Amino acid sequence: MKQTEPEFWVLEYITITKDPRTGLVVAIGGTEKAAYILQRTGGFLSAPGPRGDYHRLPHGLPVEHQRLKATAASHALLAAGHSVHLDPALNALVTPDSEHNAALRFLTQLAKRASAAKTSSAVAEVLTEIAAPVNGLLPLTREVIVRAWIAASALQGAAPGEEPEPLARLRDTANSMSQTACVILHARNHAARAPQPAALTPPPSSAQPSASRRR
């Protein structure tokens, strides 16, 4: 007997996220039933858009209220069988320091990997995580410092090259971090090219032949 594929009732996918331009929390997609859940559970409002109606939270809500309403709406939608993507930044069930703790765990793991490295390639992998040009820890940290320097200079009304000494030294520190990243990458490339140790072969057994074999 030939088996046929089952039929599934797939509801339209719903995305709940924050619009970066307006700062509004919007819900895009879904059916009329999903719209009712968004309005009833999350307090979303229907609004016309260029590609059809969408839903958004009211203007002026505090960030914490946005997170609570978006989280409540997403769980109600999931319970009703809808497929939902909730922006992690709007998930009220995620603790605020979870990203900080994740960063600390990652750094701890890198330190352990460096200590446990048995080959030059393993060392090179750790150094790549630190100084990779785009996503390396050091370039990302430098980007934070540069943005902080720009913000602090602007708040104090300091023209470029005329910052107070602490801010000027902060700028110099950012430049030094770029040079440090280059040094680490050079060491990384050297480690990656280094010959790997040959696999150790067990020494021949020195056990004496048994009495039966001697006979």
PDB file of C-alpha atoms in Angstrom:
ATOM      1  CA  MET A   1       0.000   0.000   0.000  1.00  0.00           C
ATOM      2  CA  LYS A   2       1.440   3.335  -1.054  1.00  0.00           C
ATOM      3  CA  GLN A   3       1.787   5.789   1.764  1.00  0.00           C
ATOM      4  CA  THR A   4       1.017   9.444   1.154  1.00  0.00           C
ATOM      5  CA  GLU A   5       2.580  12.382   2.898  1.00  0.00           C
ATOM      6  CA  PRO A   6       0.441  13.866   5.701  1.00  0.00           C
ATOM      7  CA  GLU A   7      -1.066  17.300   5.297  1.00  0.00           C
ATOM      8  CA  PHE A   8      -0.014  19.962   7.757  1.00  0.00           C
ATOM      9  CA  TRP A   9      -1.842  23.137   8.642  1.00  0.00           C
ATOM     10  CA  VAL A  10       0.994  25.626   8.770  1.00  0.00           C
ATOM     11  CA  LEU A  11       0.135  29.073  10.118  1.00  0.00           C
ATOM     12  CA  GLU A  12       1.918  32.105   8.756  1.00  0.00           C
ATOM     13  CA  TYR A  13       5.166  32.976  10.494  1.00  0.00           C
ATOM     14  CA  ILE A  14       5.180  35.958  12.885  1.00  0.00           C
ATOM     15  CA  THR A  15       8.158  38.148  13.743  1.00  0.00           C
ATOM     16  CA  ILE A  16       8.130  40.396  16.810  1.00  0.00           C
ATOM     17  CA  THR A  17      11.025  42.832  16.809  1.00  0.00           C
ATOM     18  CA  LYS A  18      12.002  46.451  17.401  1.00  0.00           C
ATOM     19  CA  ASP A  19      12.249  48.697  14.367  1.00  0.00           C
ATOM     20  CA  PRO A  20      15.709  50.325  14.536  1.00  0.00           C
ATOM     21  CA  ARG A  21      14.559  53.518  12.799  1.00  0.00           C
ATOM     22  CA  THR A  22      11.475  54.341  14.869  1.00  0.00           C
ATOM     23  CA  GLY A  23      12.154  52.358  18.038  1.00  0.00           C
ATOM     24  CA  LEU A  24       8.656  50.834  17.853  1.00  0.00           C
ATOM     25  CA  VAL A  25       8.018  47.198  18.702  1.00  0.00           C
ATOM     26  CA  VAL A  26       6.270  45.710  15.686  1.00  0.00           C
ATOM     27  CA  ALA A  27       4.720  42.341  14.840  1.00  0.00           C
ATOM     28  CA  ILE A  28       4.806  41.337  11.178  1.00  0.00           C
ATOM     29  CA  GLY A  29       2.936  38.413   9.623  1.00  0.00           C
ATOM     30  CA  GLY A  30       0.271  36.128  10.999  1.00  0.00           C
ATOM     31  CA  THR A  31      -3.418  35.487  10.474  1.00  0.00           C
ATOM     32  CA  GLU A  32      -6.509  37.252  11.789  1.00  0.00           C
ATOM     33  CA  LYS A  33      -6.469  34.912  14.759  1.00  0.00           C
ATOM     34  CA  ALA A  34      -2.874  35.916  15.465  1.00  0.00           C
ATOM     35  CA  ALA A  35      -3.845  39.575  15.208  1.00  0.00           C
ATOM     36  CA  TYR A  36      -6.542  39.036  17.834  1.00  0.00           C
ATOM     37  CA  ILE A  37      -4.017  37.398  20.183  1.00  0.00           C
ATOM     38  CA  LEU A  38      -1.541  40.242  19.669  1.00  0.00           C
ATOM     39  CA  GLN A  39      -4.208  42.810  20.508  1.00  0.00           C
ATOM     40  CA  ARG A  40      -5.705  40.962  23.454  1.00  0.00           C
ATOM     41  CA  THR A  41      -2.558  39.613  25.102  1.00  0.00           C
ATOM     42  CA  GLY A  42       0.123  42.102  24.174  1.00  0.00           C
ATOM     43  CA  GLY A  43      -1.826  45.316  23.696  1.00  0.00           C
ATOM     44  CA  PHE A  44      -0.653  45.666  20.088  1.00  0.00           C
ATOM     45  CA  LEU A  45      -2.406  48.131  17.795  1.00  0.00           C
ATOM     46  CA  SER A  46      -3.235  47.528  14.151  1.00  0.00           C
ATOM     47  CA  ALA A  47      -1.585  49.941  11.710  1.00  0.00           C
ATOM     48  CA  PRO A  48      -1.559  50.172   7.896  1.00  0.00           C
ATOM     49  CA  GLY A  49       1.756  49.506   6.203  1.00  0.00           C
ATOM     50  CA  PRO A  50       3.105  49.596   2.643  1.00  0.00           C
ATOM     51  CA  ARG A  51       2.664  45.811   2.347  1.00  0.00           C
ATOM     52  CA  GLY A  52      -0.508  45.430   4.364  1.00  0.00           C
ATOM     53  CA  ASP A  53      -1.503  45.861   7.973  1.00  0.00           C
ATOM     54  CA  TYR A  54       0.970  45.176  10.744  1.00  0.00           C
ATOM     55  CA  HIS A  55       0.823  45.509  14.516  1.00  0.00           C
ATOM     56  CA  ARG A  56       2.810  47.655  16.899  1.00  0.00           C
ATOM     57  CA  LEU A  57       2.912  48.576  20.545  1.00  0.00           C
ATOM     58  CA  PRO A  58       1.781  52.099  21.524  1.00  0.00           C
ATOM     59  CA  HIS A  59       4.246  54.968  21.411  1.00  0.00           C
ATOM     60  CA  GLY A  60       6.117  55.974  24.541  1.00  0.00           C
ATOM     61  CA  LEU A  61       6.124  52.659  26.411  1.00  0.00           C
ATOM     62  CA  PRO A  62       9.092  52.123  28.739  1.00  0.00           C
ATOM     63  CA  VAL A  63      11.543  49.502  27.508  1.00  0.00           C
ATOM     64  CA  GLU A  64      10.644  47.054  30.282  1.00  0.00           C
ATOM     65  CA  HIS A  65       6.927  47.310  29.415  1.00  0.00           C
ATOM     66  CA  GLN A  66       7.780  46.664  25.772  1.00  0.00           C
ATOM     67  CA  ARG A  67       9.649  43.509  26.734  1.00  0.00           C
ATOM     68  CA  LEU A  68       6.854  42.259  29.002  1.00  0.00           C
ATOM     69  CA  LYS A  69       4.132  42.803  26.388  1.00  0.00           C
ATOM     70  CA  ALA A  70       6.175  41.313  23.537  1.00  0.00           C
ATOM     71  CA  THR A  71       7.058  38.255  25.622  1.00  0.00           C
ATOM     72  CA  ALA A  72       3.454  37.712  26.733  1.00  0.00           C
ATOM     73  CA  ALA A  73       2.203  37.992  23.154  1.00  0.00           C
ATOM     74  CA  SER A  74       4.816  35.586  21.792  1.00  0.00           C
ATOM     75  CA  HIS A  75       4.001  32.913  24.378  1.00  0.00           C
ATOM     76  CA  ALA A  76       0.273  33.265  23.740  1.00  0.00           C
ATOM     77  CA  LEU A  77       0.895  32.880  20.007  1.00  0.00           C
ATOM     78  CA  LEU A  78       3.075  29.825  20.538  1.00  0.00           C
ATOM     79  CA  ALA A  79       0.434  28.261  22.776  1.00  0.00           C
ATOM     80  CA  ALA A  80      -2.104  28.783  19.989  1.00  0.00           C
ATOM     81  CA  GLY A  81       0.088  26.944  17.486  1.00  0.00           C
ATOM     82  CA  HIS A  82       1.656  29.853  15.644  1.00  0.00           C
ATOM     83  CA  SER A  83       5.290  30.008  14.587  1.00  0.00           C
ATOM     84  CA  VAL A  84       6.918  33.017  16.234  1.00  0.00           C
ATOM     85  CA  HIS A  85      10.329  34.652  16.241  1.00  0.00           C
ATOM     86  CA  LEU A  86      10.823  36.986  19.207  1.00  0.00           C
ATOM     87  CA  ASP A  87      13.784  39.343  19.116  1.00  0.00           C
ATOM     88  CA  PRO A  88      16.055  38.190  21.998  1.00  0.00           C
ATOM     89  CA  ALA A  89      16.343  41.818  23.136  1.00  0.00           C
ATOM     90  CA  LEU A  90      12.585  41.783  23.805  1.00  0.00           C
ATOM     91  CA  ASN A  91      12.544  38.506  25.718  1.00  0.00           C
ATOM     92  CA  ALA A  92      11.688  39.406  29.317  1.00  0.00           C
ATOM     93  CA  LEU A  93      12.596  35.883  30.463  1.00  0.00           C
ATOM     94  CA  VAL A  94      16.264  36.424  29.598  1.00  0.00           C
ATOM     95  CA  THR A  95      18.195  37.868  32.512  1.00  0.00           C
ATOM     96  CA  PRO A  96      19.808  41.234  31.741  1.00  0.00           C
ATOM     97  CA  ASP A  97      23.320  40.020  32.594  1.00  0.00           C
ATOM     98  CA  SER A  98      23.145  36.813  30.559  1.00  0.00           C
ATOM     99  CA  GLU A  99      25.234  38.279  27.725  1.00  0.00           C
ATOM    100  CA  HIS A 100      27.821  39.534  30.208  1.00  0.00           C
ATOM    101  CA  ASN A 101      28.041  36.104  31.821  1.00  0.00           C
ATOM    102  CA  ALA A 102      28.311  34.471  28.401  1.00  0.00           C
ATOM    103  CA  ALA A 103      31.238  36.759  27.550  1.00  0.00           C
ATOM    104  CA  LEU A 104      32.981  35.864  30.799  1.00  0.00           C
ATOM    105  CA  ARG A 105      32.454  32.139  30.136  1.00  0.00           C
ATOM    106  CA  PHE A 106      33.880  32.538  26.636  1.00  0.00           C
ATOM    107  CA  LEU A 107      37.012  34.250  27.946  1.00  0.00           C
ATOM    108  CA  THR A 108      37.441  31.571  30.593  1.00  0.00           C
ATOM    109  CA  GLN A 109      37.125  28.862  27.955  1.00  0.00           C
ATOM    110  CA  LEU A 110      39.745  30.603  25.787  1.00  0.00           C
ATOM    111  CA  ALA A 111      42.173  30.676  28.715  1.00  0.00           C
ATOM    112  CA  LYS A 112      41.602  26.955  29.308  1.00  0.00           C
ATOM    113  CA  ARG A 113      42.068  26.201  25.612  1.00  0.00           C
ATOM    114  CA  ALA A 114      45.357  28.102  25.601  1.00  0.00           C
ATOM    115  CA  SER A 115      46.586  26.222  28.680  1.00  0.00           C
ATOM    116  CA  ALA A 116      45.546  22.853  27.247  1.00  0.00           C
ATOM    117  CA  ALA A 117      46.973  23.463  23.744  1.00  0.00           C
ATOM    118  CA  LYS A 118      49.127  20.539  22.579  1.00  0.00           C
ATOM    119  CA  THR A 119      49.902  21.820  19.069  1.00  0.00           C
ATOM    120  CA  SER A 120      50.839  25.116  17.455  1.00  0.00           C
ATOM    121  CA  SER A 121      47.622  25.047  15.439  1.00  0.00           C
ATOM    122  CA  ALA A 122      45.611  24.925  18.668  1.00  0.00           C
ATOM    123  CA  VAL A 123      47.479  28.017  19.891  1.00  0.00           C
ATOM    124  CA  ALA A 124      46.796  29.709  16.547  1.00  0.00           C
ATOM    125  CA  GLU A 125      43.066  29.046  16.920  1.00  0.00           C
ATOM    126  CA  VAL A 126      43.023  30.793  20.302  1.00  0.00           C
ATOM    127  CA  LEU A 127      44.966  33.781  18.970  1.00  0.00           C
ATOM    128  CA  THR A 128      42.555  34.018  16.038  1.00  0.00           C
ATOM    129  CA  GLU A 129      39.637  34.353  18.435  1.00  0.00           C
ATOM    130  CA  ILE A 130      41.440  37.250  20.114  1.00  0.00           C
ATOM    131  CA  ALA A 131      42.737  39.266  17.169  1.00  0.00           C
ATOM    132  CA  ALA A 132      40.692  38.327  14.082  1.00  0.00           C
ATOM    133  CA  PRO A 133      40.218  41.577  12.100  1.00  0.00           C
ATOM    134  CA  VAL A 134      36.398  41.585  12.107  1.00  0.00           C
ATOM    135  CA  ASN A 135      35.072  39.518  15.005  1.00  0.00           C
ATOM    136  CA  GLY A 136      38.143  39.194  17.206  1.00  0.00           C
ATOM    137  CA  LEU A 137      37.812  40.138  20.851  1.00  0.00           C
ATOM    138  CA  LEU A 138      40.533  42.780  20.691  1.00  0.00           C
ATOM    139  CA  PRO A 139      39.223  44.655  17.606  1.00  0.00           C
ATOM    140  CA  LEU A 140      35.698  44.602  19.039  1.00  0.00           C
ATOM    141  CA  THR A 141      36.971  45.975  22.358  1.00  0.00           C
ATOM    142  CA  ARG A 142      38.899  48.670  20.485  1.00  0.00           C
ATOM    143  CA  GLU A 143      35.688  49.635  18.683  1.00  0.00           C
ATOM    144  CA  VAL A 144      33.964  50.139  22.034  1.00  0.00           C
ATOM    145  CA  ILE A 145      36.815  52.342  23.269  1.00  0.00           C
ATOM    146  CA  VAL A 146      36.808  54.416  20.074  1.00  0.00           C
ATOM    147  CA  ARG A 147      33.061  55.006  20.352  1.00  0.00           C
ATOM    148  CA  ALA A 148      33.424  55.938  24.025  1.00  0.00           C
ATOM    149  CA  TRP A 149      36.221  58.376  23.155  1.00  0.00           C
ATOM    150  CA  ILE A 150      34.094  59.989  20.426  1.00  0.00           C
ATOM    151  CA  ALA A 151      31.092  60.287  22.748  1.00  0.00           C
ATOM    152  CA  ALA A 152      33.131  61.726  25.616  1.00  0.00           C
ATOM    153  CA  SER A 153      34.855  64.242  23.336  1.00  0.00           C
ATOM    154  CA  ALA A 154      31.534  65.361  21.887  1.00  0.00           C
ATOM    155  CA  LEU A 155      29.963  65.767  25.335  1.00  0.00           C
ATOM    156  CA  GLN A 156      32.849  67.961  26.452  1.00  0.00           C
ATOM    157  CA  GLY A 157      32.865  69.928  23.200  1.00  0.00           C
ATOM    158  CA  ALA A 158      36.485  69.035  22.496  1.00  0.00           C
ATOM    159  CA  ALA A 159      37.721  69.433  18.939  1.00  0.00           C
ATOM    160  CA  PRO A 160      39.837  66.621  17.459  1.00  0.00           C
ATOM    161  CA  GLY A 161      43.406  66.992  18.714  1.00  0.00           C
ATOM    162  CA  GLU A 162      42.336  69.299  21.546  1.00  0.00           C
ATOM    163  CA  GLU A 163      40.910  66.764  23.971  1.00  0.00           C
ATOM    164  CA  PRO A 164      41.829  66.828  27.662  1.00  0.00           C
ATOM    165  CA  GLU A 165      44.792  64.612  28.500  1.00  0.00           C
ATOM    166  CA  PRO A 166      42.712  61.622  29.779  1.00  0.00           C
ATOM    167  CA  LEU A 167      40.715  61.533  26.534  1.00  0.00           C
ATOM    168  CA  ALA A 168      43.819  61.983  24.409  1.00  0.00           C
ATOM    169  CA  ARG A 169      45.425  59.038  26.183  1.00  0.00           C
ATOM    170  CA  LEU A 170      42.252  57.019  25.615  1.00  0.00           C
ATOM    171  CA  ARG A 171      42.560  57.746  21.887  1.00  0.00           C
ATOM    172  CA  ASP A 172      46.216  56.700  21.964  1.00  0.00           C
ATOM    173  CA  THR A 173      45.221  53.503  23.763  1.00  0.00           C
ATOM    174  CA  ALA A 174      42.829  52.649  20.935  1.00  0.00           C
ATOM    175  CA  ASN A 175      45.661  53.114  18.432  1.00  0.00           C
ATOM    176  CA  SER A 176      47.929  50.924  20.550  1.00  0.00           C
ATOM    177  CA  MET A 177      45.287  48.201  20.559  1.00  0.00           C
ATOM    178  CA  SER A 178      45.349  48.176  16.748  1.00  0.00           C
ATOM    179  CA  GLN A 179      49.098  47.665  16.824  1.00  0.00           C
ATOM    180  CA  THR A 180      48.726  44.959  19.466  1.00  0.00           C
ATOM    181  CA  ALA A 181      46.200  43.130  17.295  1.00  0.00           C
ATOM    182  CA  CYS A 182      48.706  43.160  14.414  1.00  0.00           C
ATOM    183  CA  VAL A 183      51.395  41.701  16.704  1.00  0.00           C
ATOM    184  CA  ILE A 184      49.033  38.934  17.847  1.00  0.00           C
ATOM    185  CA  LEU A 185      48.031  38.132  14.267  1.00  0.00           C
ATOM    186  CA  HIS A 186      51.701  37.908  13.288  1.00  0.00           C
ATOM    187  CA  ALA A 187      52.271  35.445  16.134  1.00  0.00           C
ATOM    188  CA  ARG A 188      49.130  33.583  15.090  1.00  0.00           C
ATOM    189  CA  ASN A 189      50.405  33.178  11.522  1.00  0.00           C
ATOM    190  CA  HIS A 190      53.783  31.990  12.816  1.00  0.00           C
ATOM    191  CA  ALA A 191      52.098  29.401  15.038  1.00  0.00           C
ATOM    192  CA  ALA A 192      49.847  28.228  12.207  1.00  0.00           C
ATOM    193  CA  ARG A 193      52.877  27.629   9.934  1.00  0.00           C
ATOM    194  CA  ALA A 194      54.920  25.840  12.583  1.00  0.00           C
ATOM    195  CA  PRO A 195      55.403  22.096  11.954  1.00  0.00           C
ATOM    196  CA  GLN A 196      53.165  19.943  14.064  1.00  0.00           C
ATOM    197  CA  PRO A 197      54.743  17.331  16.347  1.00  0.00           C
ATOM    198  CA  ALA A 198      54.782  13.841  14.916  1.00  0.00           C
ATOM    199  CA  ALA A 199      52.444  11.346  16.484  1.00  0.00           C
ATOM    200  CA  LEU A 200      54.207   9.352  19.148  1.00  0.00           C
ATOM    201  CA  THR A 201      54.447   5.623  18.518  1.00  0.00           C
ATOM    202  CA  PRO A 202      54.481   3.300  21.491  1.00  0.00           C
ATOM    203  CA  PRO A 203      57.931   1.779  22.224  1.00  0.00           C
ATOM    204  CA  PRO A 204      58.401  -1.927  21.554  1.00  0.00           C
ATOM    205  CA  SER A 205      57.429  -4.116  24.414  1.00  0.00           C
ATOM    206  CA  SER A 206      60.318  -5.143  26.647  1.00  0.00           C
ATOM    207  CA  ALA A 207      58.425  -7.930  28.319  1.00  0.00           C
ATOM    208  CA  GLN A 208      60.301 -11.227  28.568  1.00  0.00           C
ATOM    209  CA  PRO A 209      58.890 -14.101  26.531  1.00  0.00           C
ATOM    210  CA  SER A 210      56.819 -16.488  28.512  1.00  0.00           C
ATOM    211  CA  ALA A 211      58.216 -19.754  29.746  1.00  0.00           C
ATOM    212  CA  SER A 212      56.123 -21.738  27.298  1.00  0.00           C
ATOM    213  CA  ARG A 213      57.489 -19.719  24.321  1.00  0.00           C
ATOM    214  CA  ARG A 214      61.118 -20.214  25.544  1.00  0.00           C
ATOM    215  CA  ARG A 215      60.533 -23.912  25.575  1.00  0.00           C
TER     216      ARG A 215
END
